XYZ file of C-alpha atoms in Angstrom:
598
model
C -0.186 -0.074 0.092
C 3.040 2.163 0.649
C 4.154 1.702 -2.891
C 0.936 2.577 -4.111
C 0.991 5.421 -2.321
C 4.350 6.875 -3.470
C 3.336 5.941 -6.767
C 0.499 8.059 -6.805
C 2.462 10.877 -5.333
C 4.856 10.521 -8.039
C 2.162 10.717 -11.196
C 0.679 13.574 -9.483
C 4.044 15.518 -9.305
C 5.058 14.360 -12.613
C 1.657 15.655 -14.148
C 2.226 18.926 -12.039
C 5.891 19.324 -13.290
C 4.971 18.608 -16.977
C 2.065 21.459 -16.660
C 4.714 24.052 -15.024
C 7.076 23.154 -17.576
C 4.497 23.676 -20.540
C 4.147 27.397 -21.724
C 0.875 29.160 -21.259
C -1.816 28.879 -24.193
C -1.487 32.400 -24.990
C 2.421 32.165 -25.865
C 1.063 30.821 -29.632
C -0.768 28.235 -31.507
C 2.403 26.078 -31.653
C 3.086 26.593 -27.897
C -0.142 25.311 -27.102
C -0.049 22.247 -29.616
C 3.083 21.464 -27.951
C 1.476 21.586 -24.654
C -1.152 19.380 -25.466
C 1.402 16.928 -26.975
C 3.364 16.924 -23.857
C 0.128 16.225 -21.603
C -1.355 13.639 -23.856
C 2.130 11.772 -23.450
C 2.149 12.316 -19.872
C -1.551 10.933 -19.385
C -0.531 8.091 -21.787
C 2.334 7.143 -19.684
C 0.546 7.102 -16.456
C -2.428 5.173 -17.789
C 0.247 2.637 -18.984
C 1.797 2.446 -15.391
C -1.413 2.384 -13.595
C -2.543 -0.582 -15.991
C 0.617 -2.523 -15.343
C -0.011 -2.196 -11.854
C -3.356 -3.697 -12.029
C -2.448 -6.763 -13.999
C 0.375 -9.434 -13.444
C 3.405 -8.299 -14.938
C 4.881 -10.271 -17.736
C 7.819 -11.671 -15.572
C 5.327 -12.971 -12.967
C 3.276 -14.674 -15.828
C 6.148 -16.588 -17.192
C 7.506 -17.716 -13.744
C 4.197 -19.002 -12.825
C 3.948 -20.837 -16.474
C 7.034 -22.392 -15.930
C 6.778 -23.824 -12.214
C 3.100 -24.935 -13.080
C 4.261 -26.683 -16.070
C 7.207 -28.198 -14.258
C 4.538 -30.121 -12.071
C 2.177 -30.313 -14.523
C 4.304 -32.508 -17.040
C 4.939 -35.345 -14.503
C 1.161 -35.216 -13.558
C -0.089 -35.502 -16.990
C 2.353 -38.701 -17.422
C 1.080 -40.284 -14.017
C -2.612 -39.524 -15.470
C -1.836 -41.749 -18.339
C -1.746 -44.966 -16.478
C -1.586 -47.218 -19.156
C 0.027 -50.121 -17.543
C -2.194 -49.850 -14.557
C -4.971 -50.213 -16.769
C -3.947 -53.284 -18.495
C -2.912 -54.911 -15.231
C -6.353 -54.309 -14.017
C -8.385 -55.518 -17.351
C -5.749 -58.793 -17.117
C -6.770 -59.187 -13.766
C -10.519 -59.092 -14.474
C -10.108 -61.184 -17.493
C -8.516 -63.808 -15.318
C -11.280 -63.763 -12.502
C -13.799 -64.172 -15.402
C -11.866 -67.138 -16.923
C -11.846 -68.568 -13.436
C -15.610 -68.208 -13.102
C -16.535 -69.495 -16.585
C -14.294 -72.773 -16.069
C -16.156 -73.221 -12.669
C -19.588 -72.740 -14.062
C -18.748 -75.057 -17.165
C -17.680 -77.725 -14.878
C -20.773 -77.509 -12.942
C -23.150 -77.353 -16.190
C -21.156 -80.258 -17.433
C -21.698 -82.388 -14.581
C -25.370 -81.307 -13.597
C -26.776 -80.384 -16.704
C -25.911 -82.922 -19.151
C -28.017 -86.317 -20.004
C -27.548 -89.079 -22.225
C -29.551 -90.164 -24.666
C -31.108 -93.529 -26.120
C -28.602 -93.513 -28.852
C -25.724 -92.857 -25.956
C -25.345 -89.321 -27.397
C -24.750 -86.744 -24.948
C -26.809 -83.528 -24.878
C -27.573 -80.612 -22.543
C -30.581 -80.081 -21.124
C -32.257 -76.488 -21.663
C -34.245 -76.157 -18.663
C -31.843 -77.325 -16.178
C -29.026 -75.231 -17.399
C -31.442 -72.363 -17.472
C -31.621 -72.445 -13.685
C -27.882 -73.548 -13.147
C -26.723 -70.651 -14.866
C -29.164 -68.168 -13.002
C -28.075 -69.337 -9.571
C -24.450 -69.580 -10.224
C -24.413 -65.919 -11.663
C -26.522 -64.656 -9.066
C -23.521 -64.722 -6.488
C -21.057 -63.093 -8.787
C -23.322 -60.502 -10.446
C -21.977 -61.332 -14.237
C -23.877 -62.182 -17.210
C -23.402 -66.063 -18.550
C -24.754 -67.442 -21.909
C -24.754 -71.063 -23.157
C -24.494 -71.923 -26.464
C -25.333 -75.547 -27.675
C -22.803 -77.121 -30.048
C -24.423 -76.271 -32.718
C -24.298 -72.288 -31.722
C -27.599 -71.552 -30.547
C -28.252 -69.941 -27.130
C -29.536 -71.934 -24.662
C -29.577 -69.698 -21.616
C -29.009 -66.043 -20.725
C -28.600 -64.857 -17.161
C -30.092 -61.630 -18.208
C -33.310 -63.509 -19.484
C -35.859 -64.974 -17.362
C -38.435 -67.447 -18.662
C -41.790 -68.057 -17.028
C -45.280 -68.700 -17.480
C -46.016 -65.412 -18.778
C -43.244 -65.751 -21.342
C -39.552 -64.234 -21.245
C -38.475 -60.928 -19.389
C -35.342 -59.277 -20.343
C -33.038 -58.415 -17.085
C -30.679 -55.095 -17.919
C -28.221 -53.893 -14.914
C -28.918 -50.166 -14.849
C -25.886 -47.539 -14.168
C -25.523 -46.132 -10.816
C -28.099 -43.298 -10.184
C -26.197 -39.692 -11.011
C -26.562 -36.853 -8.788
C -28.267 -33.739 -10.482
C -25.264 -31.576 -9.795
C -24.400 -29.203 -12.509
C -20.697 -28.665 -11.578
C -20.066 -32.201 -11.077
C -21.823 -33.508 -14.046
C -19.751 -30.679 -16.084
C -16.338 -32.045 -14.209
C -17.384 -35.554 -14.954
C -18.018 -34.695 -18.801
C -14.596 -32.877 -19.026
C -12.898 -36.027 -17.288
C -14.445 -38.339 -19.637
C -13.212 -36.110 -22.576
C -9.818 -35.974 -21.297
C -9.418 -39.651 -20.695
C -10.874 -40.195 -24.240
C -8.388 -37.938 -25.899
C -5.272 -39.998 -23.922
C -3.085 -41.872 -26.510
C -3.304 -45.000 -24.156
C -6.974 -45.554 -25.215
C -6.578 -48.436 -27.669
C -9.449 -48.776 -30.259
C -11.457 -51.558 -29.048
C -14.309 -53.219 -31.331
C -17.806 -52.066 -30.791
C -19.673 -54.388 -28.680
C -23.424 -55.377 -30.905
C -26.044 -57.629 -29.658
C -28.297 -59.322 -32.039
C -32.029 -60.162 -31.293
C -31.260 -63.976 -31.888
C -28.352 -64.240 -30.540
C -25.724 -67.152 -31.818
C -22.315 -67.758 -30.960
C -20.973 -66.997 -34.577
C -21.415 -63.464 -33.398
C -18.956 -63.614 -30.898
C -15.883 -64.861 -31.766
C -14.686 -66.317 -28.358
C -17.857 -68.465 -28.690
C -16.838 -69.758 -31.386
C -13.418 -70.692 -30.384
C -14.949 -71.892 -27.261
C -17.172 -74.354 -29.523
C -13.834 -75.685 -31.042
C -12.404 -76.371 -27.605
C -10.517 -73.363 -27.119
C -10.665 -70.664 -23.992
C -10.748 -67.229 -25.676
C -11.006 -63.717 -23.968
C -12.277 -60.283 -25.936
C -12.501 -56.738 -24.812
C -14.985 -54.657 -26.372
C -16.304 -50.894 -26.199
C -19.764 -50.401 -25.149
C -20.089 -47.207 -27.250
C -20.297 -44.842 -24.315
C -16.830 -44.815 -23.172
C -16.729 -48.219 -21.143
C -15.493 -51.496 -21.838
C -17.278 -54.921 -22.060
C -15.295 -57.756 -21.059
C -15.972 -61.383 -22.153
C -14.299 -64.986 -21.713
C -15.634 -68.087 -23.241
C -14.994 -71.716 -22.588
C -16.102 -75.177 -23.728
C -18.550 -76.942 -21.740
C -17.140 -80.709 -21.876
C -17.877 -84.111 -20.571
C -15.288 -86.980 -21.276
C -13.364 -84.371 -23.448
C -16.477 -84.080 -25.840
C -17.435 -80.442 -26.346
C -20.997 -80.039 -25.764
C -21.277 -76.225 -25.748
C -19.566 -73.272 -25.101
C -20.261 -70.932 -21.892
C -19.559 -67.223 -22.526
C -19.354 -64.954 -19.371
C -19.158 -60.891 -19.545
C -19.138 -58.169 -17.436
C -18.836 -54.509 -17.804
C -15.490 -52.647 -16.914
C -17.446 -50.077 -14.325
C -14.998 -51.263 -11.861
C -11.837 -50.959 -13.797
C -13.187 -47.133 -14.815
C -13.761 -46.522 -11.198
C -10.591 -47.639 -9.913
C -8.901 -45.749 -12.878
C -11.209 -42.828 -11.698
C -10.337 -43.076 -7.882
C -6.513 -42.878 -8.866
C -6.749 -40.336 -11.271
C -8.741 -37.993 -8.626
C -6.137 -39.008 -5.929
C -3.159 -37.480 -8.526
C -5.367 -34.402 -9.112
C -5.820 -33.763 -5.487
C -2.198 -34.047 -4.946
C -1.719 -31.787 -7.901
C -4.104 -29.359 -6.946
C -2.489 -29.223 -3.414
C 1.196 -29.111 -5.163
C -0.062 -26.232 -7.732
C -1.703 -24.212 -4.968
C 1.909 -24.148 -2.914
C 3.500 -23.508 -6.329
C 1.411 -20.631 -7.455
C 1.763 -19.065 -3.755
C 5.538 -19.676 -4.105
C 6.006 -18.383 -7.439
C 3.886 -15.456 -6.538
C 6.158 -15.030 -3.676
C 9.546 -15.377 -5.921
C 8.040 -13.156 -8.556
C 7.174 -10.700 -5.980
C 10.929 -10.404 -4.943
C 12.132 -10.435 -8.460
C 9.682 -8.412 -10.508
C 8.123 -5.905 -7.757
C 11.847 -4.736 -7.037
C 12.598 -4.384 -10.524
C 9.239 -2.417 -11.471
C 10.071 -0.096 -8.650
C 13.488 0.550 -10.021
C 11.991 0.942 -13.386
C 9.504 3.513 -12.086
C 12.260 5.306 -10.170
C 14.441 5.436 -13.629
C 11.357 6.904 -15.250
C 10.645 9.414 -12.405
C 13.961 10.498 -12.849
C 13.653 11.234 -16.380
C 10.212 12.912 -15.856
C 10.353 14.828 -12.314
C 12.248 17.854 -12.287
C 14.868 18.259 -9.681
C 16.794 15.774 -7.880
C 14.709 14.446 -5.302
C 13.838 11.228 -6.803
C 15.672 8.567 -4.806
C 16.559 5.171 -6.351
C 15.070 2.279 -4.002
C 18.115 0.737 -1.806
C 17.852 -3.091 -2.155
C 21.416 -3.410 -0.839
C 20.390 -5.643 2.063
C 19.045 -8.256 -0.695
C 22.707 -9.374 -1.494
C 21.815 -10.548 -4.833
C 21.743 -9.130 -8.343
C 19.077 -6.978 -7.730
C 20.669 -5.262 -5.259
C 23.682 -4.691 -7.251
C 21.537 -3.481 -9.857
C 20.119 -0.913 -7.623
C 23.374 -0.200 -6.451
C 24.635 0.210 -9.733
C 21.579 2.516 -11.038
C 22.270 4.520 -7.831
C 25.734 5.090 -9.058
C 24.704 5.771 -12.324
C 22.295 8.428 -11.484
C 24.563 10.179 -9.245
C 27.430 9.763 -11.876
C 24.664 11.639 -14.120
C 23.974 14.188 -11.824
C 27.723 15.048 -11.311
C 28.016 14.922 -15.078
C 25.232 17.058 -15.446
C 26.701 19.390 -13.074
C 30.166 19.735 -14.658
C 28.585 20.422 -17.687
C 26.618 23.145 -16.448
C 30.156 24.495 -14.634
C 31.810 24.201 -17.754
C 28.875 26.008 -19.678
C 29.204 29.012 -16.718
C 33.274 28.800 -16.958
C 33.142 29.254 -20.801
C 30.351 31.903 -20.744
C 32.611 33.917 -18.221
C 35.853 33.454 -20.113
C 34.575 34.236 -23.449
C 32.551 37.378 -21.946
C 35.929 38.912 -20.987
C 37.472 39.006 -24.424
C 33.981 39.973 -25.995
C 33.986 42.881 -23.379
C 37.145 44.064 -23.979
C 36.637 43.778 -28.170
C 33.358 45.620 -27.796
C 34.937 48.381 -25.796
C 38.118 48.422 -28.273
C 35.879 48.693 -31.352
C 33.516 51.707 -29.781
C 36.445 53.616 -28.666
C 38.202 53.026 -32.068
C 35.132 54.809 -34.130
C 35.563 57.909 -31.909
C 39.073 58.518 -32.100
C 41.199 60.185 -34.905
C 44.687 59.746 -33.641
C 46.306 57.286 -36.036
C 48.661 56.094 -33.216
C 45.659 55.487 -30.755
C 43.798 53.814 -33.582
C 46.641 51.532 -34.259
C 46.995 50.584 -30.490
C 43.454 49.892 -30.105
C 43.446 47.869 -33.711
C 46.057 45.770 -31.815
C 43.965 44.832 -28.997
C 40.973 43.925 -31.120
C 43.465 41.735 -32.743
C 44.808 40.560 -29.630
C 40.973 39.778 -28.395
C 39.996 37.878 -31.620
C 43.021 35.738 -31.375
C 42.375 35.370 -27.486
C 38.338 34.317 -28.505
C 40.025 31.993 -31.290
C 42.179 30.209 -28.723
C 39.527 29.763 -26.360
C 36.909 28.367 -28.871
C 39.604 26.080 -29.993
C 40.270 24.439 -26.882
C 36.963 24.371 -25.442
C 35.795 22.462 -28.513
C 38.740 20.138 -27.995
C 37.830 19.704 -24.294
C 33.850 19.296 -25.219
C 35.117 16.525 -27.643
C 37.403 14.612 -25.503
C 35.336 12.395 -23.481
C 33.589 11.231 -26.494
C 36.859 10.439 -28.462
C 38.071 8.750 -25.289
C 34.967 6.722 -24.929
C 35.332 5.583 -28.846
C 39.009 5.197 -29.363
C 40.910 1.929 -28.864
C 44.065 1.809 -26.627
C 47.319 0.677 -28.136
C 50.525 -0.363 -26.881
C 52.906 2.582 -26.841
C 56.886 2.553 -27.316
C 57.430 5.215 -24.342
C 61.286 5.297 -24.735
C 60.915 5.859 -28.406
C 57.843 8.772 -28.054
C 60.103 10.632 -25.503
C 63.435 10.274 -27.595
C 61.162 12.041 -30.609
C 59.663 14.626 -28.628
C 63.205 15.272 -27.358
C 64.759 15.541 -31.022
C 61.861 17.757 -31.850
C 62.375 20.124 -29.122
C 65.894 20.605 -29.865
C 65.099 21.128 -33.663
C 62.853 24.167 -32.999
C 63.997 25.917 -29.883
C 66.429 28.959 -30.129
C 69.888 29.310 -28.981
C 68.370 30.978 -25.617
C 65.787 28.377 -24.952
C 66.056 25.753 -22.223
C 67.355 22.280 -23.339
C 65.507 19.533 -22.787
C 67.519 16.537 -21.069
C 66.280 12.926 -21.656
C 66.809 10.752 -18.653
C 65.350 7.006 -19.480
C 65.927 3.992 -17.164
C 67.643 1.379 -18.707
C 66.425 -2.428 -18.986
C 63.101 -1.898 -17.814
C 59.893 -2.219 -19.798
C 58.462 1.090 -20.220
C 55.959 0.682 -22.570
C 52.397 1.751 -21.647
C 48.784 1.238 -23.263
C 46.872 4.127 -24.399
C 46.196 6.631 -27.325
C 49.562 7.954 -28.667
C 48.190 11.208 -30.084
C 46.610 12.227 -26.620
C 49.793 11.487 -24.545
C 51.994 13.552 -26.954
C 49.333 16.116 -26.341
C 49.832 15.762 -22.658
C 54.023 15.699 -22.753
C 53.809 18.574 -25.442
C 51.787 20.448 -22.973
C 54.009 19.811 -20.192
C 56.895 20.515 -21.739
C 55.810 23.833 -23.245
C 54.430 24.887 -20.279
C 58.075 24.139 -18.314
C 59.720 26.037 -21.128
C 57.459 29.407 -20.552
C 58.532 29.002 -16.629
C 62.171 28.071 -17.513
C 64.710 30.926 -17.011
C 66.988 31.257 -20.539
C 69.669 28.904 -20.890
C 67.897 26.641 -18.794
C 67.549 22.842 -18.600
C 64.071 20.776 -18.467
C 64.553 17.032 -17.672
C 62.356 14.271 -19.236
C 62.649 11.139 -17.177
C 60.924 7.896 -17.511
C 60.931 4.905 -14.938
C 59.163 2.085 -13.596
C 57.281 2.584 -10.444
C 55.933 -1.117 -9.433
C 53.394 -2.065 -12.231
C 53.035 1.802 -13.523
C 55.631 3.576 -15.532
C 56.592 7.167 -14.247
C 57.403 10.251 -16.510
C 58.560 13.285 -14.650
C 58.991 16.764 -16.472
C 61.262 18.946 -14.371
C 62.059 22.640 -14.831
C 64.076 25.181 -13.014
C 61.548 28.009 -13.071
C 60.085 29.619 -9.682
C 57.765 26.775 -8.878
C 54.013 26.610 -8.216
C 52.504 28.928 -5.779
C 51.669 27.813 -2.400
C 48.209 26.126 -2.016
C 48.004 26.059 -6.014
C 49.252 22.623 -6.505
C 45.782 21.241 -7.194
C 44.128 24.367 -8.456
C 46.336 24.513 -11.621
C 44.493 21.667 -12.750
C 40.972 23.419 -12.965
C 39.548 24.658 -16.092
C 40.549 28.222 -17.301
C 43.122 28.609 -14.121
C 46.004 29.963 -15.547
C 49.242 30.929 -13.852
C 51.873 32.390 -16.394
C 54.921 34.274 -15.876
C 54.911 38.153 -15.440
C 56.899 38.500 -18.548
C 54.244 36.845 -20.530
C 51.698 38.359 -22.555
C 48.417 38.429 -20.852
C 45.699 36.057 -22.944
C 48.240 33.985 -24.665
C 46.854 30.474 -22.613
C 43.209 29.943 -22.360
C 43.795 27.813 -19.118
C 42.553 24.480 -20.340
C 45.989 22.969 -20.831
C 46.474 21.346 -17.562
C 42.673 20.330 -17.121
C 42.627 18.624 -20.423
C 45.889 16.820 -19.396
C 44.566 15.367 -16.318
C 41.397 14.358 -18.361
C 43.437 12.456 -20.681
C 45.501 10.782 -18.207
C 42.828 9.655 -16.060
C 40.988 8.465 -18.923
C 43.722 5.928 -19.731
C 44.146 4.594 -15.850
C 46.653 7.048 -14.867
C 47.272 9.907 -12.530
C 48.899 13.588 -12.798
C 49.863 15.616 -10.085
C 52.451 18.672 -9.599
C 55.061 19.478 -6.725
C 57.696 21.546 -6.075
C 61.432 20.656 -6.360
C 63.128 21.687 -2.980
C 66.535 21.729 -1.602
C 67.648 20.602 1.829
C 66.668 24.331 3.102
C 63.269 24.272 1.414
C 64.189 26.632 -1.053
C 61.970 26.006 -4.284
C 64.369 25.087 -7.476
C 61.594 24.431 -9.584
C 58.487 22.671 -10.321
C 57.845 18.869 -11.116
C 54.885 17.240 -12.835
C 54.395 13.480 -12.508
C 52.548 10.926 -14.746
C 51.781 7.624 -13.561
C 50.667 5.393 -16.278
C 49.959 1.517 -16.335
C 52.459 -0.473 -17.809
C 51.961 -2.592 -20.762
C 52.314 -6.302 -20.188
C 55.254 -8.056 -21.829
C 54.642 -10.079 -25.241
C 54.930 -13.968 -24.665
C 58.378 -15.411 -24.865
C 57.137 -18.321 -27.097
C 54.998 -16.036 -29.607
C 56.759 -16.340 -33.129
C 57.277 -13.090 -34.984
C 54.797 -14.187 -37.368
C 52.310 -14.845 -34.677
C 53.063 -11.209 -33.336
C 52.597 -9.781 -36.750
C 49.026 -11.494 -37.168
C 47.936 -10.147 -33.704
C 49.074 -6.867 -34.543
C 47.396 -6.833 -37.547
C 44.003 -7.743 -36.219
C 44.477 -5.369 -33.451
């Protein structure tokens, strides 16, 4: 309930925020149209979320379906009961066979007479009463055929003075229960569709029955015991067994004993209903556990999705990502990742806002100076003053150009660093090239660049060579601007654990106290007094720090001091992860192929 109340409050806050952000209708037809579109989108989003809350989530439905299916498949196999059904049929046929043999033996003993010529035959009247008395106990139907296949006796037909009366066993009376009958009909239909129900011949009974109508009775007249299973046409079975009636091994007739399969169907029904009852209990427990499991998975994910949606829709930063850290599972990790991502997003937006404000401030200064110079030069007629003002205008234009170039480079830097692939960089070779370039371009009074590379150490690093060159050239140019004429700049490289350390040292005045970290901020500029104002944008060290950190390294500045605490110069330190060595068992051809693929 608390979650739903929070959702309603958030929905109202989102609707109010959308209303506040929309321009007034009198602002124009285009603004009014955009306002209506935003309101309709917001209402549609709120309606979709309310519909999702009213019904089961797709994840919950999948969990329910899979868990119920997992227990439904074995239950369906248990309901098949094909072997159990065959065992019951065989057991029933064996019981009928035993009864038929006992009945045939009794008839062959008491119902057979010997004629004048020594022939033996069955007495119809005697056998009718005998058959009737025998089947009163067993409740089965018995039919006796003579040697010619003529029906002599049928336990379901009584013969009296008034004629013949036929007996028919009625099925048990069913209660008039609509639901119970519906369930029974569904059960019968499902059972009929099972593949284990073999096709059985249909039982037919003629008005004038003969032994030839029943294959088992015809075989019994030949001296064999035969059995048959038929369908009664209503989904049930009729089982029959025929045995020969003999006396002194002479076949005098055939006795066919039959019964319906109601007992078998009742036994199968009881077993299946028991299985279904167990399945119902297991399904209920499974559904409850599935709902609980889905609640512990789907509901937190739904709350996280709604929180992320609110972060997108609701202005301000009052929306908090739910804390599921106590769960100690993947959802807790997801919530923590979303929280970190949201915080990083806000920090990035703060950085963008600060950068935009700094850019506006830095561009405003030369624009103000440029505007003043332009306005003044139009009123002054002195050529000397005009020339001086034109020089100021040119300097301001150059400063603006420098600022825009550095700002454009800084704004593209993150995207470029995220897209570009790192490569292995031969750092000693790179430092040697920079040293040679500096020595070939520096004047006779400029500071000399001394290269100091540690021997017999793996100084290769992984990164973007062009950006690393930009960092080193920026640091070298910075050291040149602060070094005295004829001074020296030391460029050194060596190992520091699993990192490669690069040093750029100069002999200048050093860094003012308390400014060791401030010099890496955007648009901060601490230049020599002899240098022309506006020659640098103040973005060089900030860009250098951004590049080094993007490649997994660190950069900082410190002053070089002697034993008495006197500052002898400034030192910039760069730490970059060292590249792994090449496996020694790799052949030159394999290395070339790997480099080509990379």
